[in-house]
Coordinates of C-alpha atoms and ligand atoms in Angstrom, one line a residue:
M65 CA 6.3 9.5 6.6
I66 CA 2.8 8.0 5.1
S67 CA 1.0 10.9 3.5
L68 CA -2.7 11.4 4.3
K69 CA -4.1 12.0 0.9
H70 CA -7.8 11.1 1.4
L71 CA -9.5 10.5 4.6
K72 CA -10.8 6.7 4.8
G73 CA -12.9 5.1 7.7
I74 CA -15.9 2.9 8.3
H75 CA -19.5 2.9 8.3
L76 CA -20.5 1.7 11.7
D77 CA -24.0 0.9 13.3
H78 CA -24.7 4.1 15.4
H79 CA -26.8 2.5 18.3
K80 CA -27.6 6.1 19.5
N81 CA -30.3 4.6 21.7
T82 CA -30.2 7.6 24.1
A83 CA -30.6 10.2 21.2
G84 CA -33.3 12.6 22.4
F85 CA -32.9 11.9 26.0
T86 CA -32.0 15.2 28.1
I87 CA -29.3 15.0 30.4
V88 CA -30.5 14.3 33.9
P89 CA -28.6 15.5 37.1
M90 CA -27.9 12.5 39.4
P91 CA -28.3 13.0 43.0
V92 CA -25.1 13.2 45.1
P93 CA -24.1 9.9 46.5
E94 CA -23.1 8.8 50.1
K95 CA -19.5 9.3 49.2
V96 CA -17.3 10.3 46.4
Y97 CA -13.7 9.1 45.8
I98 CA -11.6 12.2 44.2
P99 CA -8.3 11.0 42.8
M100 CA -5.5 13.4 42.5
V101 CA -4.7 12.7 39.0
Q102 CA -7.4 12.8 36.5
H103 CA -5.3 14.5 33.6
I104 CA -2.2 13.6 31.5
G105 CA 0.6 15.1 33.8
A106 CA 1.6 15.4 37.5
P107 CA -0.3 14.6 40.3
N108 CA -1.9 17.0 42.5
V109 CA -1.3 17.1 46.1
P110 CA -4.1 17.4 48.7
V111 CA -4.6 20.7 50.1
V112 CA -7.3 19.3 52.8
S113 CA -7.0 16.7 55.6
P114 CA -9.4 13.9 57.2
G115 CA -12.0 15.8 59.4
D116 CA -12.0 18.9 57.2
R117 CA -15.2 20.0 55.9
V118 CA -15.5 20.9 52.4
K119 CA -18.0 22.7 50.0
V120 CA -18.9 22.3 46.4
G121 CA -16.2 23.9 44.2
Q122 CA -13.6 24.1 47.0
L123 CA -10.3 23.6 45.8
I124 CA -8.9 20.0 47.3
G125 CA -5.8 19.0 45.2
D126 CA -3.2 21.2 43.5
S127 CA 0.3 21.1 42.5
E128 CA 3.2 23.5 41.2
A129 CA 4.2 21.2 38.5
P130 CA 3.7 22.9 35.0
V131 CA 1.6 20.3 33.5
C132 CA -1.3 19.7 35.9
A133 CA -5.0 20.6 36.5
P134 CA -6.1 21.1 40.0
V135 CA -9.2 19.1 41.5
H136 CA -12.1 20.5 43.4
S137 CA -14.8 19.0 45.6
S138 CA -17.9 17.9 43.7
V139 CA -20.0 17.7 46.8
S140 CA -20.3 19.6 50.4
G141 CA -19.5 17.1 53.2
E142 CA -16.5 15.8 55.1
V143 CA -13.2 14.5 54.1
V144 CA -13.1 10.9 55.8
A145 CA -10.1 9.5 54.5
I146 CA -7.1 10.2 52.0
E147 CA -6.1 6.9 50.6
T148 CA -4.0 5.2 47.9
F149 CA -5.9 2.9 45.8
M150 CA -6.2 1.9 42.3
T151 CA -8.2 4.1 39.9
Q152 CA -9.6 4.0 36.3
M153 CA -6.3 5.6 35.0
G154 CA -4.9 2.1 35.7
R155 CA -2.5 3.1 38.6
N156 CA -2.2 3.7 42.4
D157 CA -3.2 6.9 43.1
V158 CA -4.2 9.4 46.1
N159 CA -7.9 9.7 46.5
I160 CA -9.8 12.1 48.5
V161 CA -12.8 10.3 50.1
I162 CA -15.8 12.8 51.1
E163 CA -18.7 11.8 52.8
T164 CA -21.6 14.1 51.5
D165 CA -23.9 15.8 53.6
G166 CA -26.8 16.2 51.1
K167 CA -26.6 20.0 51.5
Q168 CA -24.5 20.9 48.4
E169 CA -23.5 24.3 49.9
L170 CA -21.4 26.3 47.5
A171 CA -17.5 27.2 48.3
D172 CA -17.1 31.3 48.8
T173 CA -14.4 30.9 46.0
V174 CA -17.1 30.1 43.4
V175 CA -17.5 33.7 42.2
P176 CA -16.8 34.7 38.4
P177 CA -13.3 35.2 37.8
V178 CA -12.2 38.7 36.5
V179 CA -10.9 38.2 32.9
T180 CA -10.1 41.2 30.7
N181 CA -6.7 39.8 28.9
K182 CA -5.1 36.5 27.8
E183 CA -3.0 36.2 30.9
E184 CA -6.5 36.4 33.1
F185 CA -7.9 34.1 30.4
L186 CA -5.2 31.3 30.9
K187 CA -5.3 31.9 34.8
A188 CA -8.9 31.1 34.9
V189 CA -8.6 28.1 32.5
R190 CA -6.1 26.4 34.8
A191 CA -8.5 27.7 38.1
S192 CA -11.3 25.9 36.5
G193 CA -9.6 22.5 36.4
L194 CA -10.5 22.1 32.9
V195 CA -9.0 19.2 31.1
G196 CA -9.7 17.8 27.7
L197 CA -13.2 16.2 27.9
G198 CA -13.3 14.4 24.9
G199 CA -11.3 11.8 26.8
A200 CA -7.6 12.8 26.2
A201 CA -7.6 14.7 29.8
F202 CA -4.9 17.0 28.7
P203 CA -5.0 20.3 31.1
T204 CA -6.6 22.9 28.9
H205 CA -4.5 25.7 30.0
I206 CA -1.4 24.1 28.5
K207 CA -3.0 23.4 25.3
Y208 CA -4.2 27.2 25.2
N209 CA -0.6 28.5 25.7
P210 CA 1.4 26.7 23.1
R211 CA 4.9 27.8 22.1
N212 CA 3.7 29.6 18.8
P213 CA 0.7 31.3 19.7
E214 CA 1.0 34.0 16.6
E215 CA 0.9 30.9 14.5
V216 CA -2.3 29.3 15.6
D217 CA -5.4 30.9 13.6
T218 CA -8.0 28.1 13.9
L219 CA -10.0 27.0 17.1
I220 CA -11.8 23.6 16.2
I221 CA -14.6 23.0 18.4
N222 CA -15.2 19.1 18.1
G223 CA -18.8 18.2 18.3
A224 CA -18.3 14.9 16.2
E225 CA -19.3 12.5 18.7
C226 CA -18.6 9.7 16.2
E227 CA -18.5 6.4 18.7
P228 CA -21.4 4.3 18.8
Y229 CA -23.9 4.7 21.8
I230 CA -22.5 8.0 23.1
T231 CA -25.1 10.9 22.7
V232 CA -24.3 13.0 25.6
D233 CA -22.4 15.6 23.4
H234 CA -25.5 15.7 21.1
M235 CA -27.6 16.5 24.1
T236 CA -25.1 19.0 25.5
M237 CA -25.1 21.0 22.3
L238 CA -28.9 21.4 22.0
A239 CA -29.2 22.4 25.7
H240 CA -26.3 24.6 25.9
A241 CA -25.8 26.0 22.6
R242 CA -25.7 29.6 23.5
E243 CA -22.9 28.9 26.2
I244 CA -20.9 26.8 23.5
V245 CA -20.9 29.9 21.3
D246 CA -20.1 32.3 23.8
G247 CA -17.2 30.2 25.1
T248 CA -15.9 29.6 21.5
L249 CA -16.1 33.6 20.9
N250 CA -14.3 34.2 24.3
T251 CA -11.7 31.6 23.4
L252 CA -11.1 33.4 20.0
K253 CA -10.8 36.8 21.4
Y254 CA -8.6 36.0 24.5
L255 CA -5.9 33.8 22.6
S256 CA -6.3 36.2 19.3
I257 CA -7.6 33.5 17.1
K258 CA -9.2 34.5 14.1
K259 CA -11.6 31.7 13.2
G260 CA -13.6 29.1 15.0
I261 CA -15.1 26.1 13.4
I262 CA -17.7 24.1 15.3
A263 CA -17.7 20.5 13.6
I264 CA -20.6 18.4 13.9
E265 CA -21.2 15.0 12.5
G266 CA -24.0 14.9 9.7
N267 CA -26.1 12.5 11.8
K268 CA -26.9 15.5 14.2
P269 CA -29.1 18.0 11.9
D270 CA -31.0 19.5 14.6
A271 CA -27.8 20.6 16.3
I272 CA -26.2 21.6 13.2
S273 CA -29.4 23.6 12.3
L274 CA -29.4 25.3 15.7
F275 CA -25.5 26.3 15.4
K276 CA -25.9 27.6 12.0
D277 CA -29.1 29.9 13.2
L278 CA -27.0 31.1 16.4
T279 CA -23.9 31.9 14.4
K280 CA -25.4 33.4 11.1
D281 CA -24.2 37.1 12.2
I282 CA -21.0 35.8 13.6
P283 CA -18.5 35.8 10.6
E284 CA -15.5 34.2 12.7
I285 CA -17.3 31.1 13.7
E286 CA -18.1 28.5 10.9
V287 CA -20.5 25.5 11.3
F288 CA -19.0 22.7 9.5
E289 CA -20.9 19.2 8.6
L290 CA -18.8 16.4 9.1
R291 CA -19.2 13.2 6.6
L292 CA -21.1 10.3 8.3
V293 CA -17.7 8.2 8.2
Y294 CA -15.9 6.9 11.4
P295 CA -13.7 8.2 12.9
Q296 CA -14.3 12.0 12.3
G297 CA -13.9 13.1 15.8
A298 CA -10.5 11.7 16.1
E299 CA -8.3 14.7 16.3
R300 CA -6.0 14.2 13.3
V301 CA -9.2 13.3 11.2
I302 CA -11.2 16.4 12.3
I303 CA -8.3 18.8 11.5
F304 CA -7.9 17.3 8.1
E305 CA -11.6 17.4 7.4
T306 CA -12.2 20.9 8.4
T307 CA -8.8 22.7 7.3
G308 CA -7.1 20.5 4.9
R309 CA -4.1 20.3 7.3
H310 CA -2.0 17.1 7.9
L311 CA -1.2 16.5 11.7
I312 CA 1.7 13.9 11.5
A313 CA 2.6 11.7 14.5
G314 CA 5.0 13.6 17.0
K315 CA 3.3 17.2 16.2
L316 CA 0.9 19.1 18.2
P317 CA -2.4 20.5 16.7
A318 CA -0.8 24.1 17.5
D319 CA 2.1 23.2 15.3
I320 CA 0.1 23.3 12.1
G321 CA -1.9 26.5 13.4
V322 CA -4.9 24.6 15.1
L323 CA -6.2 24.1 18.5
V324 CA -9.0 21.5 19.2
S325 CA -11.6 21.3 22.1
N326 CA -14.5 19.2 22.6
V327 CA -17.8 21.0 22.8
N328 CA -18.1 20.0 26.6
S329 CA -14.8 21.6 27.3
I330 CA -15.7 24.7 25.8
L331 CA -19.1 24.6 27.7
K332 CA -17.4 24.2 31.0
L333 CA -14.9 26.9 30.2
Q334 CA -17.9 29.2 29.6
Q335 CA -19.9 28.1 32.7
Y336 CA -16.7 28.9 34.6
L337 CA -16.3 32.2 33.3
E338 CA -20.1 32.8 34.0
T339 CA -20.3 31.7 37.6
G340 CA -16.8 30.5 39.0
M341 CA -18.0 26.9 39.2
P342 CA -14.9 24.7 38.4
L343 CA -15.2 21.5 36.6
V344 CA -17.1 19.3 39.4
T345 CA -19.5 17.4 37.4
K346 CA -19.3 15.4 34.3
S347 CA -22.0 14.5 31.9
L348 CA -22.1 11.0 30.4
T349 CA -24.0 8.4 28.6
V350 CA -24.8 5.3 30.3
D351 CA -26.0 2.6 28.0
G352 CA -25.3 -1.2 26.7
N353 CA -27.5 -4.1 26.5
L354 CA -27.6 -4.7 30.2
I355 CA -28.5 -1.2 31.5
V356 CA -32.3 -1.0 32.7
H357 CA -33.0 2.4 32.1
P358 CA -30.1 3.6 29.5
Q359 CA -30.0 7.6 29.9
N360 CA -27.6 10.9 30.0
V361 CA -26.8 11.7 33.3
E362 CA -24.7 14.5 34.9
V363 CA -23.0 13.1 38.0
P364 CA -20.6 14.7 40.7
I365 CA -17.1 13.8 39.9
G366 CA -15.8 11.1 42.1
T367 CA -19.2 9.0 42.1
K368 CA -18.4 5.2 41.8
I369 CA -19.8 3.5 38.5
R370 CA -22.0 1.2 40.5
D371 CA -23.8 4.1 42.0
V372 CA -24.4 5.7 38.5
I373 CA -25.6 2.1 37.2
E374 CA -27.9 2.2 40.2
F375 CA -29.3 5.3 39.3
C376 CA -30.0 4.0 35.9
G377 CA -32.1 1.2 37.4
G378 CA -29.1 -1.3 37.7
T379 CA -28.0 -4.2 35.4
K380 CA -30.8 -6.8 33.9
R381 CA -27.8 -9.7 34.8
D382 CA -24.4 -9.7 35.8
P383 CA -22.2 -7.7 33.4
K384 CA -19.6 -9.3 31.4
K385 CA -17.9 -6.0 30.3
I386 CA -18.0 -2.4 31.5
L387 CA -16.5 0.3 29.1
F388 CA -15.4 3.5 30.0
G389 CA -16.1 5.3 26.4
G390 CA -17.4 4.1 23.2
P391 CA -17.1 0.6 22.0
M392 CA -14.3 1.6 19.4
M393 CA -11.7 3.5 21.7
G394 CA -13.1 3.2 24.8
R395 CA -11.5 0.9 28.0
A396 CA -12.5 -2.1 29.6
M397 CA -12.9 -1.5 33.4
P398 CA -12.0 -4.4 35.8
S399 CA -15.1 -3.6 38.1
D400 CA -17.7 -1.2 38.9
D401 CA -15.8 -0.1 42.0
L402 CA -14.0 2.6 40.1
A403 CA -14.8 6.4 40.4
I404 CA -16.2 8.7 37.6
L405 CA -13.4 11.3 36.5
K406 CA -13.2 14.4 34.4
G407 CA -12.5 12.5 31.2
N408 CA -15.1 10.0 31.1
N409 CA -18.1 10.6 28.5
A410 CA -19.9 7.1 28.8
I411 CA -20.3 3.8 30.7
L412 CA -21.3 1.0 28.6
V413 CA -22.2 -2.3 30.2
F414 CA -22.6 -5.5 28.2
D415 CA -23.5 -9.3 28.5
E416 CA -21.5 -12.1 27.5
A417 CA -23.0 -12.4 23.9
F418 CA -22.2 -8.6 23.2
S419 CA -18.3 -9.0 24.6
T420 CA -17.2 -12.1 23.4
M421 CA -15.5 -12.4 20.0
N422 CA -15.2 -15.7 17.9
P423 CA -11.8 -17.0 17.9
E424 CA -9.0 -15.5 15.4
T425 CA -8.6 -17.0 12.1
A426 CA -5.8 -16.7 9.6
C427 CA -5.6 -13.2 7.7
I428 CA -7.3 -13.8 4.3
N429 CA -5.3 -11.0 2.6
C430 CA -8.6 -9.0 2.0
G431 CA -7.3 -5.8 2.5
R432 CA -10.4 -4.4 4.3
C433 CA -8.3 -3.1 7.2
V434 CA -6.0 -1.0 5.0
R435 CA -9.2 0.2 3.1
G436 CA -10.6 1.3 6.4
C437 CA -7.4 2.9 7.9
P438 CA -7.8 6.8 8.0
M439 CA -4.3 7.0 8.4
N440 CA -3.4 5.0 5.3
L441 CA -1.3 2.5 7.4
M442 CA -1.3 -1.1 6.6
P443 CA -2.6 -2.7 9.9
T444 CA -2.0 -6.4 8.7
T445 CA 1.7 -5.7 8.3
L446 CA 2.1 -3.7 11.4
A447 CA 0.4 -6.4 13.4
K448 CA 2.3 -9.2 12.0
A449 CA 5.4 -6.9 12.9
W450 CA 4.3 -6.9 16.3
D451 CA 3.8 -10.7 16.5
R452 CA 7.6 -10.9 15.4
K453 CA 8.5 -8.1 17.6
D454 CA 10.3 -6.6 14.4
L455 CA 11.0 -3.1 15.4
E456 CA 12.5 -1.8 12.0
T457 CA 9.2 -2.9 10.2
L458 CA 7.3 -1.2 13.1
K459 CA 9.1 2.1 12.3
A460 CA 9.5 1.6 8.7
Y461 CA 5.5 1.3 8.4
D462 CA 5.0 4.3 10.7
A463 CA 3.4 2.3 14.0
L464 CA 3.3 5.7 15.7
T465 CA 0.9 7.0 13.3
C466 CA -1.7 4.8 14.5
M467 CA -4.5 6.5 16.4
E468 CA -6.1 3.5 18.0
C469 CA -9.2 4.0 16.4
G470 CA -10.3 0.5 16.0
S471 CA -11.4 0.7 12.4
C472 CA -9.1 -2.0 11.0
S473 CA -10.2 -4.4 13.9
Y474 CA -13.8 -3.8 13.2
S475 CA -13.4 -4.5 9.4
C476 CA -11.3 -7.4 10.0
P477 CA -13.4 -10.6 8.9
A478 CA -10.6 -12.9 10.6
R479 CA -11.3 -10.9 13.8
I480 CA -7.6 -10.4 14.4
Q481 CA -7.1 -7.8 17.1
L482 CA -5.3 -5.4 15.0
S483 CA -5.5 -2.1 16.8
Y484 CA -4.5 -3.8 20.1
K485 CA -1.6 -5.3 18.6
I486 CA -0.7 -1.9 17.0
K487 CA -1.2 0.0 20.5
L488 CA 1.3 -2.7 22.1
A489 CA 3.6 -2.1 19.2
K490 CA 3.4 1.5 19.6
D491 CA 4.8 1.2 23.1
L492 CA 7.5 -0.9 21.8
V493 CA 8.6 1.6 19.5
M494 CA 8.5 4.2 22.0
Q495 CA 10.6 2.1 24.5
D496 CA 13.1 1.9 21.6
L497 CA 13.1 5.7 21.1
R498 CA 13.5 6.4 24.7
K499 CA 16.3 4.0 25.0
Q500 CA 18.1 5.7 22.1
V501 CA 17.8 9.0 23.4
E502 CA 19.3 7.7 26.6
Q503 CA 22.1 6.3 25.0
A504 CA 22.6 9.4 23.1
K505 CA 22.5 11.5 26.4
A506 CA 25.0 9.0 28.1
Q507 CA 27.4 9.2 25.1
A508 CA 27.2 13.0 25.3
E509 CA 28.0 13.0 28.7
G510 CA 30.7 10.6 28.4
G511 CA 32.3 12.8 25.7
K512 CA 31.8 16.1 28.0
N513 CA 34.0 14.3 30.7
A514 CA 36.6 12.9 28.6
Ligands
LIG607 S1 -6.5 1.4 14.9 FE1 -4.7 2.6 13.8 S2 -4.0 1.0 12.2 FE2 -6.0 0.5 12.5 S3 -7.5 1.5 11.3 FE3 -7.0 2.9 13.3 S4 -5.2 4.0 12.8 FE4 -5.2 2.4 11.2
LIG608 S1 -8.9 -7.1 7.4 FE1 -8.2 -9.0 8.6 S2 -8.2 -10.6 7.1 FE2 -8.3 -9.0 5.8 S3 -6.1 -8.1 5.3 FE3 -6.7 -7.2 7.0 S4 -5.9 -8.6 8.6 FE4 -6.1 -9.7 6.8

């Protein structure tokens, strides 16, 4: 294990062009396309059929699988198709296509849940359809129910928003601070966690002072100012910065006594407790040098990217790259024909000049990638080992500890795609580990049958 002694990282240009832009609700589009998989875990099964009329907040997909978050309609209208096609998760999934009627009638089920204890709280979290809204999309009711609840003493609310361009969490914190504090208090109460830490990067002084003011008489909540070093919002980094605890690869935050939730997750949870409205809209930043009117928008889940871009005035020219998420950790999308899911926090649209990298040159052994890596890895060694498909070196140099933050690639004057190579290398190591587990299982079975 490589020990994390000091947090490293890099200084980025922030490009927070939409800072100060309040979140604008987008009108419902003509159709929404809601996939049955918007989370890490098992797919949902549709509980509606073509021809059914649905309302806002109505359950439309669910599953009895343990790791799964139900899906609700973001609009009122008619289910016109249930089809399988490619979603932004990069796979073919079942989608419920709903033609909207523009009335946005609420489902009868949208009523505040009765929550008086932990069991009811976890049931409510599941019923809300909540997943990690910082991008991970892991079902929240599973995260909040670890195998060692008595050892969890700290809840970290992640308001770092350290990726360039994205400002939607900042605007959310300014607009909904009271609900975020109440959501934090409810989570602490029902999960019997002693301390909450609302962690915000230092470039949002207005949000920091707002939360400090709101929590000055609440001893169990601390407002923590994070340093202006990327990537403060990465889970392992924010845990280390706020608690000094090390989260090593293969372990969960709960294993070191911590739960981490994004500010938007806590907000949606509190809104569900207050109103019974499940997760049916997503706020995101729409920016990039091609967007005519960059802004923060709240869109019905299932809205196509192109409808969101059109709402923001369209693009100045044909885009070269569309990103879901920030430029450091976001994913490039093959087209604007994909739908917004629960985990999206930004659409960034760029032209050729912004998207094209100069060709890679030879490593000059400058060490910048090593100096920038928050996990104290040796990106250049790992990338070269990937080029050779050298599994032993990848394991020895802890490839699995890489959190794909992109700091090494950003720092590299030779423009070597270090984080991309290490991401592929991690897959190789995981495949090998899975193979070893299968072999061990087969040997054990063979021994039993001998
Ligand atoms: S992408 Fe991985 S190797 Fe590169 S800086 Fe981030 S954690 Fe380190
Ligand atoms: S930053 Fe790039 S050029 Fe410098 S040591 Fe790392 S891989 Fe080599």
